[in-house]
Amino acid sequence: RCGDTPAGDEALTVLTVSSLAARRGDDRLFSGVHFALRSGESLVLTGRNGTGKSTLIRVIGGLLPADEGAVQVEVDGAPV
């Protein structure tokens, strides 16, 4: 379990983003995005207007398709 996840019956959830890329029209907003977050962890996303921050969140949430890559959620090691 992650160091900041309380012991007990709480499930360990992991969000993994691998080689994620997205476009707006013909413009690629981002590519090669990789990270993994465990229960209790956070990520700060910064950037100038129009660089794809909201698009990244929408792709991770399944509201927009990824141009490349994958988003995976696991709970106690099992894909959701």
Coordinates of C-alpha atoms in Angstrom, one line a residue:
R1 CA 0.0 0.0 0.0
C2 CA 1.0 3.6 -0.6
G3 CA 2.6 5.3 2.4
D4 CA -0.1 7.9 2.7
T5 CA -3.0 5.3 2.4
P6 CA -4.5 4.5 5.8
A7 CA -4.2 0.9 6.9
G8 CA -7.4 -1.1 7.2
D9 CA -10.1 -2.1 4.7
E10 CA -9.6 0.8 2.2
A11 CA -9.0 -0.3 -1.4
L12 CA -5.8 0.8 -3.1
T13 CA -6.8 2.6 -6.3
V14 CA -4.2 3.4 -9.0
L15 CA -4.7 5.7 -12.0
T16 CA -2.1 5.0 -14.7
V17 CA -1.6 7.2 -17.8
S18 CA 0.7 5.8 -20.5
S19 CA 2.0 7.6 -23.6
L20 CA -1.1 9.8 -23.8
A21 CA -1.5 12.2 -26.7
A22 CA -4.4 14.3 -27.9
R23 CA -5.2 16.7 -30.7
R24 CA -7.5 19.7 -31.3
G25 CA -8.2 19.6 -35.0
D26 CA -4.9 19.3 -36.7
D27 CA -2.9 20.6 -33.7
R28 CA -1.4 18.1 -31.3
L29 CA -1.8 19.6 -27.8
F30 CA 0.3 17.1 -25.9
S31 CA 2.0 13.8 -26.4
G32 CA 4.1 11.3 -24.3
V33 CA 2.2 12.0 -21.0
H34 CA 3.0 9.4 -18.4
F35 CA 2.1 9.2 -14.7
A36 CA 0.6 7.0 -12.0
L37 CA -1.3 8.2 -9.0
R38 CA -2.2 6.1 -6.0
S39 CA -5.0 6.6 -3.5
G40 CA -4.3 9.8 -1.5
E41 CA -1.8 11.2 -4.1
S42 CA -2.3 14.3 -6.2
L43 CA -0.8 15.9 -9.3
V44 CA -0.5 19.6 -10.1
L45 CA -1.1 20.5 -13.7
T46 CA 0.1 23.9 -14.9
G47 CA 0.5 25.5 -18.3
R48 CA -0.4 28.5 -20.4
N49 CA -3.9 28.9 -21.8
G50 CA -4.6 26.7 -24.8
T51 CA -1.9 24.1 -24.0
G52 CA -4.3 21.2 -23.4
K53 CA -4.8 21.1 -19.6
S54 CA -8.6 20.8 -19.8
T55 CA -8.3 18.4 -22.7
L56 CA -6.0 16.1 -20.7
I57 CA -8.5 16.0 -17.9
R58 CA -11.3 15.3 -20.4
V59 CA -9.3 12.5 -22.0
I60 CA -8.5 10.9 -18.6
G61 CA -12.2 11.1 -17.7
G62 CA -13.2 9.5 -20.9
L63 CA -15.1 12.5 -22.2
L64 CA -12.7 12.9 -25.2
P65 CA -10.8 10.2 -27.1
A66 CA -7.0 9.9 -26.8
D67 CA -5.0 10.2 -30.0
E68 CA -2.5 7.8 -28.6
G69 CA -1.9 6.0 -25.3
A70 CA -4.0 4.5 -22.5
V71 CA -5.6 5.4 -19.2
Q72 CA -6.1 2.6 -16.8
V73 CA -7.7 2.4 -13.3
E74 CA -7.0 -0.5 -11.0
V75 CA -8.6 -1.2 -7.6
D76 CA -6.5 -3.6 -5.5
G77 CA -4.6 -4.7 -8.6
A78 CA -7.8 -5.5 -10.7
P79 CA -8.6 -3.3 -13.8
V80 CA -11.8 -1.4 -13.5

